[in-house]
């Protein structure tokens, strides 16, 4: 117990020290350390957790890159036989047509169907030769079908079945090509690009498709040149994906009588803006379609998410990936029943220094 009338202080551990000028500093230092230790412990734990999350992300990115390489190779291996199947389907249909003509009948495929399939890629023709299983099947078909006695109606039925098979093969090829564009490694070949000129070229290219769909395509370009470092072909692909998505949305709104903002106008707008103190270039792809519900906006950039029947669900994710590879962002503002505004933002190229006068 301290002497009566003498000041003491209690430090951590229950130790009582008399308060004097000599030990006041040490008492304050001990109390400060004791109060700081929990904060230091929390900061260290937070740092460890953040480091662990970064390591997990790095490992996940490495796994995804490896998986993307494997799936890309697998997709190519599937795509090559599909090319051969397409070619042989077309050859079989030609054989059937010839047999029908020899029989004196008239055979046609299902009305509105297409019989011209994409040819096999160069160097990807296993199955297209005379010794392939499909060539053997064609030979068997020639022998099994009677010549002059063949019924045009029966041949027409067979042709329609082959036509349906060809359409499904083409659909599989489209899915694989979309997947390869999305999952494949992007090698950017950047060059100084004037976005206004790029938009003009894109509008000229897309105008016939817009006109055929009853949509007026117009541009609203910034008055000054907007220079960015970009891969022109990839950036055009991203913008085309957004424009095709807008056209599909407006067409579906008209066909299904959904509420829309007119479903007759597609606008490409460019502007210079600032975000968080950084100058950027923005391209707006604006439609007057049905808009997008709030719960769907959070999912439209997910792979294989599509509200359109027959869509692959990779158009918007591919566009976002291309934009992000350029160091930019893509976002959407939409109002159900009025339309949507997809905005691509890219960092602008630094302006060249002014020429010295002298």
Short mmCIF file of C-alpha atoms in Angstrom, two decimals:
data_model
loop_
_atom_site.label_atom_id
_atom_site.label_comp_id
_atom_site.label_asym_id
_atom_site.label_seq_id
_atom_site.Cartn_x
_atom_site.Cartn_y
_atom_site.Cartn_z
CA UNK A 1 0.00 0.00 0.00
CA UNK A 2 1.32 3.47 -0.78
CA UNK A 3 1.99 5.89 2.01
CA UNK A 4 -0.96 8.11 2.92
CA UNK A 5 -1.12 11.25 0.79
CA UNK A 6 1.30 9.96 -1.83
CA UNK A 7 0.23 9.83 -5.49
CA UNK A 8 0.60 6.53 -7.28
CA UNK A 9 -0.37 5.21 -10.71
CA UNK A 10 -1.25 1.67 -11.72
CA UNK A 11 0.34 0.34 -14.92
CA UNK A 12 -0.71 -2.81 -16.80
CA UNK A 13 -0.06 -5.83 -14.62
CA UNK A 14 -1.38 -4.22 -11.47
CA UNK A 15 1.94 -2.65 -10.52
CA UNK A 16 1.65 0.57 -8.54
CA UNK A 17 4.30 3.18 -9.09
CA UNK A 18 4.69 6.43 -7.21
CA UNK A 19 4.19 9.46 -9.42
CA UNK A 20 7.40 11.45 -9.66
CA UNK A 21 8.93 13.64 -12.33
CA UNK A 22 11.44 10.92 -13.14
CA UNK A 23 9.01 8.15 -13.91
CA UNK A 24 6.09 10.10 -15.45
CA UNK A 25 7.65 9.78 -18.93
CA UNK A 26 8.06 6.03 -18.63
CA UNK A 27 4.53 5.60 -17.34
CA UNK A 28 3.14 7.52 -20.35
CA UNK A 29 5.30 5.53 -22.75
CA UNK A 30 4.15 2.21 -21.29
CA UNK A 31 0.51 3.30 -21.42
CA UNK A 32 0.92 4.45 -25.06
CA UNK A 33 2.50 1.16 -26.08
CA UNK A 34 -0.22 -0.80 -24.29
CA UNK A 35 -2.91 1.20 -26.11
CA UNK A 36 -1.19 0.89 -29.51
CA UNK A 37 -0.50 -2.84 -29.47
CA UNK A 38 -4.11 -3.88 -30.32
CA UNK A 39 -4.14 -1.44 -33.27
CA UNK A 40 -0.83 -2.80 -34.55
CA UNK A 41 -2.14 -6.34 -34.23
CA UNK A 42 -5.31 -5.46 -36.19
CA UNK A 43 -3.28 -3.70 -38.93
CA UNK A 44 -0.94 -6.69 -39.28
CA UNK A 45 -3.86 -9.10 -39.49
CA UNK A 46 -5.56 -6.91 -42.11
CA UNK A 47 -2.35 -6.78 -44.15
CA UNK A 48 -1.97 -10.56 -43.96
CA UNK A 49 -5.56 -11.10 -45.11
CA UNK A 50 -5.11 -8.65 -48.00
CA UNK A 51 -1.90 -10.37 -49.05
CA UNK A 52 -3.65 -13.74 -48.88
CA UNK A 53 -6.51 -12.46 -51.08
CA UNK A 54 -4.04 -11.11 -53.64
CA UNK A 55 -2.20 -14.43 -53.70
CA UNK A 56 -5.50 -16.29 -54.18
CA UNK A 57 -6.43 -13.96 -57.05
CA UNK A 58 -3.06 -14.51 -58.68
CA UNK A 59 -3.44 -18.29 -58.41
CA UNK A 60 -7.02 -18.11 -59.71
CA UNK A 61 -5.91 -15.96 -62.66
CA UNK A 62 -3.15 -18.46 -63.45
CA UNK A 63 -5.62 -21.36 -63.31
CA UNK A 64 -8.05 -19.48 -65.56
CA UNK A 65 -5.29 -18.68 -68.05
CA UNK A 66 -4.31 -22.35 -68.16
CA UNK A 67 -7.94 -23.39 -68.50
CA UNK A 68 -8.45 -20.84 -71.28
CA UNK A 69 -5.51 -22.31 -73.20
CA UNK A 70 -6.89 -25.83 -72.83
CA UNK A 71 -10.46 -24.92 -73.77
CA UNK A 72 -9.27 -22.81 -76.70
CA UNK A 73 -7.33 -25.77 -78.06
CA UNK A 74 -10.31 -28.04 -77.51
CA UNK A 75 -12.60 -25.62 -79.32
CA UNK A 76 -10.25 -25.59 -82.31
CA UNK A 77 -10.17 -29.39 -82.34
CA UNK A 78 -13.97 -29.47 -82.40
CA UNK A 79 -14.23 -26.75 -85.01
CA UNK A 80 -12.14 -28.57 -87.60
CA UNK A 81 -14.34 -31.70 -87.79
CA UNK A 82 -17.41 -29.46 -87.96
CA UNK A 83 -15.97 -27.88 -91.10
CA UNK A 84 -15.63 -31.32 -92.67
CA UNK A 85 -19.15 -32.30 -91.63
CA UNK A 86 -20.48 -29.11 -93.23
CA UNK A 87 -18.70 -29.87 -96.47
CA UNK A 88 -19.92 -33.45 -96.63
CA UNK A 89 -23.50 -32.44 -95.87
CA UNK A 90 -23.39 -30.10 -98.84
CA UNK A 91 -21.93 -32.83 -101.08
CA UNK A 92 -24.59 -35.33 -100.01
CA UNK A 93 -27.32 -32.80 -100.77
CA UNK A 94 -25.84 -32.24 -104.21
CA UNK A 95 -25.87 -36.03 -104.79
CA UNK A 96 -29.52 -36.20 -103.79
CA UNK A 97 -30.41 -33.30 -106.05
CA UNK A 98 -28.64 -34.97 -108.97
CA UNK A 99 -30.43 -38.28 -108.34
CA UNK A 100 -33.73 -36.45 -108.21
CA UNK A 101 -33.04 -34.77 -111.55
CA UNK A 102 -32.09 -38.11 -113.08
CA UNK A 103 -35.39 -39.51 -111.80
CA UNK A 104 -37.19 -36.64 -113.52
CA UNK A 105 -38.51 -35.16 -110.30
CA UNK A 106 -38.06 -31.84 -108.56
CA UNK A 107 -36.70 -31.86 -105.06
CA UNK A 108 -36.14 -28.84 -102.86
CA UNK A 109 -35.16 -28.16 -99.31
CA UNK A 110 -37.52 -26.75 -96.77
CA UNK A 111 -38.72 -23.27 -97.81
CA UNK A 112 -36.66 -20.49 -96.27
CA UNK A 113 -33.75 -22.79 -95.44
CA UNK A 114 -30.14 -22.37 -96.55
CA UNK A 115 -28.18 -25.08 -98.26
CA UNK A 116 -24.89 -23.22 -98.73
CA UNK A 117 -22.69 -24.04 -95.76
CA UNK A 118 -19.33 -22.53 -94.92
CA UNK A 119 -16.50 -24.47 -96.58
CA UNK A 120 -13.96 -26.32 -94.51
CA UNK A 121 -10.99 -24.26 -93.38
CA UNK A 122 -7.72 -24.75 -95.26
CA UNK A 123 -5.80 -27.60 -93.70
CA UNK A 124 -8.85 -28.71 -91.71
CA UNK A 125 -10.41 -31.31 -93.99
CA UNK A 126 -10.27 -34.66 -92.21
CA UNK A 127 -13.41 -36.42 -93.33
CA UNK A 128 -13.67 -34.57 -96.64
CA UNK A 129 -11.57 -36.99 -98.68
CA UNK A 130 -12.67 -40.02 -100.63
CA UNK A 131 -11.40 -42.41 -97.93
CA UNK A 132 -13.27 -40.75 -95.07
CA UNK A 133 -16.25 -42.31 -93.21
CA UNK A 134 -18.55 -39.59 -94.51
CA UNK A 135 -17.40 -40.22 -98.09
CA UNK A 136 -18.19 -43.91 -97.55
CA UNK A 137 -21.62 -42.90 -96.33
CA UNK A 138 -22.17 -40.86 -99.49
CA UNK A 139 -21.22 -43.87 -101.62
CA UNK A 140 -23.60 -46.11 -99.68
CA UNK A 141 -26.34 -43.53 -100.11
CA UNK A 142 -25.83 -43.50 -103.89
CA UNK A 143 -26.11 -47.27 -104.03
CA UNK A 144 -29.11 -47.55 -101.71
CA UNK A 145 -31.24 -44.96 -103.48
CA UNK A 146 -32.91 -46.24 -106.65
CA UNK A 147 -32.35 -44.10 -109.73
CA UNK A 148 -35.34 -43.80 -111.99
CA UNK A 149 -37.69 -45.22 -109.38
CA UNK A 150 -36.83 -42.79 -106.63
CA UNK A 151 -39.74 -40.74 -105.34
CA UNK A 152 -39.10 -36.97 -105.24
CA UNK A 153 -41.17 -36.72 -102.05
CA UNK A 154 -38.93 -39.17 -100.21
CA UNK A 155 -35.82 -37.42 -101.42
CA UNK A 156 -37.26 -34.08 -100.34
CA UNK A 157 -37.77 -35.45 -96.85
CA UNK A 158 -34.17 -36.67 -96.72
CA UNK A 159 -32.92 -33.31 -98.00
CA UNK A 160 -34.86 -31.44 -95.33
CA UNK A 161 -33.30 -33.63 -92.65
CA UNK A 162 -29.83 -32.91 -93.98
CA UNK A 163 -30.69 -29.24 -94.12
CA UNK A 164 -31.70 -29.27 -90.44
CA UNK A 165 -28.46 -31.08 -89.63
CA UNK A 166 -26.50 -28.42 -91.53
CA UNK A 167 -28.21 -25.61 -89.61
CA UNK A 168 -27.27 -27.20 -86.28
CA UNK A 169 -23.66 -27.63 -87.41
CA UNK A 170 -23.55 -23.96 -88.41
CA UNK A 171 -24.97 -23.00 -85.03
CA UNK A 172 -22.26 -25.02 -83.27
CA UNK A 173 -19.62 -23.29 -85.38
CA UNK A 174 -21.01 -19.88 -84.43
CA UNK A 175 -20.95 -20.81 -80.73
CA UNK A 176 -17.36 -22.02 -81.01
CA UNK A 177 -16.24 -18.89 -82.86
CA UNK A 178 -17.87 -16.65 -80.24
CA UNK A 179 -16.20 -18.68 -77.49
CA UNK A 180 -12.78 -18.44 -79.15
CA UNK A 181 -13.16 -14.66 -79.48
CA UNK A 182 -14.08 -14.42 -75.79
CA UNK A 183 -11.65 -16.93 -74.26
CA UNK A 184 -8.72 -16.54 -76.64
CA UNK A 185 -5.68 -14.50 -75.78
CA UNK A 186 -5.95 -10.93 -77.02
CA UNK A 187 -2.83 -9.49 -78.58
CA UNK A 188 -3.38 -5.77 -78.93
CA UNK A 189 -1.70 -3.97 -81.79
CA UNK A 190 -2.20 -0.43 -80.59
CA UNK A 191 -1.80 2.63 -82.72
CA UNK A 192 -2.79 6.27 -82.41
CA UNK A 193 -6.47 6.31 -83.39
CA UNK A 194 -8.92 9.13 -83.97
CA UNK A 195 -12.16 7.80 -82.50
CA UNK A 196 -14.29 10.19 -84.55
CA UNK A 197 -12.92 8.72 -87.78
CA UNK A 198 -13.39 5.17 -86.45
CA UNK A 199 -17.04 5.92 -85.60
CA UNK A 200 -17.62 7.41 -89.07
CA UNK A 201 -16.24 4.27 -90.73
CA UNK A 202 -18.30 2.03 -88.46
CA UNK A 203 -21.49 3.99 -89.14
CA UNK A 204 -20.97 3.72 -92.92
CA UNK A 205 -20.42 -0.03 -92.60
CA UNK A 206 -23.43 -0.64 -90.34
CA UNK A 207 -25.90 1.73 -92.05
CA UNK A 208 -27.32 -0.87 -94.53
CA UNK A 209 -28.06 -3.31 -91.68
CA UNK A 210 -29.72 -0.57 -89.63
CA UNK A 211 -31.79 0.56 -92.62
CA UNK A 212 -32.90 -3.01 -93.30
CA UNK A 213 -34.12 -3.21 -89.70
CA UNK A 214 -36.08 0.04 -89.97
CA UNK A 215 -33.64 1.91 -87.69
CA UNK A 216 -32.17 5.34 -88.33
CA UNK A 217 -28.46 5.38 -87.48
CA UNK A 218 -26.91 8.76 -86.74
CA UNK A 219 -23.70 10.07 -85.19
CA UNK A 220 -23.01 12.92 -82.77
CA UNK A 221 -19.25 13.47 -82.80
CA UNK A 222 -17.12 15.68 -80.59
CA UNK A 223 -15.96 18.84 -82.43
CA UNK A 224 -12.29 18.12 -81.75
CA UNK A 225 -10.31 14.96 -82.64
CA UNK A 226 -10.31 12.33 -79.90
CA UNK A 227 -7.01 10.44 -79.94
CA UNK A 228 -6.51 7.14 -78.12
CA UNK A 229 -4.02 4.29 -78.30
CA UNK A 230 -6.13 1.38 -79.52
CA UNK A 231 -6.29 -1.78 -81.57
CA UNK A 232 -8.66 -0.56 -84.28
CA UNK A 233 -10.05 -3.94 -85.34
CA UNK A 234 -10.73 -5.11 -81.78
CA UNK A 235 -12.28 -1.81 -80.74
CA UNK A 236 -14.53 -1.94 -83.81
CA UNK A 237 -15.55 -5.46 -82.81
CA UNK A 238 -16.51 -4.29 -79.31
CA UNK A 239 -18.61 -1.43 -80.72
CA UNK A 240 -20.22 -3.71 -83.31
CA UNK A 241 -21.23 -6.11 -80.54
CA UNK A 242 -22.97 -3.24 -78.73
CA UNK A 243 -24.68 -2.04 -81.92
CA UNK A 244 -25.88 -5.53 -82.85
CA UNK A 245 -27.16 -5.98 -79.29
CA UNK A 246 -29.08 -2.69 -79.59
CA UNK A 247 -30.57 -3.69 -82.97
CA UNK A 248 -31.67 -7.06 -81.61
CA UNK A 249 -33.28 -5.43 -78.57
CA UNK A 250 -35.26 -2.95 -80.68
CA UNK A 251 -36.32 -5.62 -83.18
CA UNK A 252 -37.52 -7.90 -80.38
CA UNK A 253 -39.43 -5.02 -78.77
CA UNK A 254 -41.30 -4.36 -82.03
CA UNK A 255 -42.04 -8.02 -82.71
CA UNK A 256 -43.27 -8.79 -79.18
CA UNK A 257 -45.00 -5.44 -78.62
CA UNK A 258 -42.87 -4.59 -75.61
CA UNK A 259 -42.89 -1.02 -74.29
CA UNK A 260 -40.06 0.91 -75.93
CA UNK A 261 -38.83 4.38 -76.74
CA UNK A 262 -39.65 4.18 -80.44
CA UNK A 263 -37.34 1.30 -81.41
CA UNK A 264 -36.30 3.31 -84.46
CA UNK A 265 -33.08 5.14 -83.63
CA UNK A 266 -29.47 4.16 -82.92
CA UNK A 267 -27.08 6.95 -81.91
CA UNK A 268 -23.27 6.87 -81.75
CA UNK A 269 -21.93 9.77 -79.69
CA UNK A 270 -18.36 10.72 -78.79
CA UNK A 271 -17.18 13.17 -76.14
CA UNK A 272 -14.21 14.16 -74.04
CA UNK A 273 -14.69 13.98 -70.27
CA UNK A 274 -12.82 13.83 -66.97
CA UNK A 275 -13.11 11.12 -64.34
CA UNK A 276 -11.26 11.23 -61.00
CA UNK A 277 -8.99 13.94 -62.36
CA UNK A 278 -8.06 11.92 -65.47
CA UNK A 279 -9.04 12.90 -69.00
CA UNK A 280 -10.84 10.21 -70.97
CA UNK A 281 -12.70 9.67 -74.21
CA UNK A 282 -16.23 8.26 -74.19
CA UNK A 283 -18.31 6.56 -76.87
CA UNK A 284 -22.04 6.21 -76.28
CA UNK A 285 -24.12 3.56 -78.07
CA UNK A 286 -27.70 4.71 -77.48
CA UNK A 287 -30.85 2.90 -78.56
CA UNK A 288 -34.55 3.60 -78.19
CA UNK A 289 -35.48 0.01 -77.40
CA UNK A 290 -37.20 -1.58 -74.42
CA UNK A 291 -34.43 -0.83 -71.92
CA UNK A 292 -33.02 -3.25 -69.39
CA UNK A 293 -34.53 -4.16 -66.03
CA UNK A 294 -32.40 -3.30 -62.99
CA UNK A 295 -32.00 -6.95 -61.97
CA UNK A 296 -30.76 -7.83 -65.46
CA UNK A 297 -28.19 -5.01 -65.71
CA UNK A 298 -26.02 -6.73 -63.11
CA UNK A 299 -25.91 -9.90 -65.24
CA UNK A 300 -25.75 -8.80 -68.87
CA UNK A 301 -21.94 -8.93 -68.91
CA UNK A 302 -21.84 -12.47 -67.53
CA UNK A 303 -20.74 -15.11 -70.07
CA UNK A 304 -23.61 -17.13 -71.56
CA UNK A 305 -26.30 -14.93 -70.02
CA UNK A 306 -28.75 -13.94 -72.74
CA UNK A 307 -32.41 -12.96 -72.82
CA UNK A 308 -32.55 -13.42 -76.61
CA UNK A 309 -33.54 -16.80 -77.92
CA UNK A 310 -30.71 -18.31 -79.92
CA UNK A 311 -28.11 -15.89 -78.56
CA UNK A 312 -24.76 -17.20 -77.35
CA UNK A 313 -24.53 -14.75 -74.46
CA UNK A 314 -20.92 -13.81 -75.33
CA UNK A 315 -21.34 -10.57 -77.31
CA UNK A 316 -21.40 -8.18 -74.34
CA UNK A 317 -18.79 -10.08 -72.25
CA UNK A 318 -16.45 -10.02 -75.26
CA UNK A 319 -17.00 -6.28 -75.70
CA UNK A 320 -16.21 -5.66 -72.04
CA UNK A 321 -13.08 -7.79 -72.19
CA UNK A 322 -11.78 -5.87 -75.24
CA UNK A 323 -12.44 -2.52 -73.55
CA UNK A 324 -10.78 -3.59 -70.29
CA UNK A 325 -7.73 -4.86 -72.22
CA UNK A 326 -7.43 -1.27 -73.48
CA UNK A 327 -7.43 0.00 -69.90
CA UNK A 328 -10.98 1.32 -70.19
CA UNK A 329 -14.38 0.66 -68.69
CA UNK A 330 -17.85 -0.07 -70.02
CA UNK A 331 -21.07 0.69 -68.22
CA UNK A 332 -24.75 0.97 -69.06
CA UNK A 333 -27.50 3.42 -68.17
CA UNK A 334 -30.96 2.13 -68.98
CA UNK A 335 -34.57 3.06 -68.39
CA UNK A 336 -37.13 0.30 -68.96
CA UNK A 337 -39.57 1.25 -71.69
CA UNK A 338 -37.35 4.01 -73.12
CA UNK A 339 -33.94 2.65 -74.10
CA UNK A 340 -30.33 2.09 -73.07
CA UNK A 341 -27.02 3.92 -73.23
CA UNK A 342 -23.85 1.81 -73.26
CA UNK A 343 -20.78 3.94 -72.50
CA UNK A 344 -17.21 2.96 -73.36
CA UNK A 345 -14.58 5.09 -71.59
CA UNK A 346 -10.93 4.96 -72.69
CA UNK A 347 -7.91 6.95 -71.52
CA UNK A 348 -6.94 9.56 -74.07
CA UNK A 349 -3.51 9.73 -75.68
CA UNK A 350 -1.25 12.48 -74.30
CA UNK A 351 -1.29 15.57 -76.46
CA UNK A 352 1.98 16.36 -78.24
CA UNK A 353 3.88 19.35 -76.79
CA UNK A 354 3.31 22.61 -78.64
CA UNK A 355 5.95 23.47 -81.22
CA UNK A 356 8.44 26.06 -80.11
CA UNK A 357 8.31 29.38 -81.85
CA UNK A 358 11.56 30.81 -82.99
#
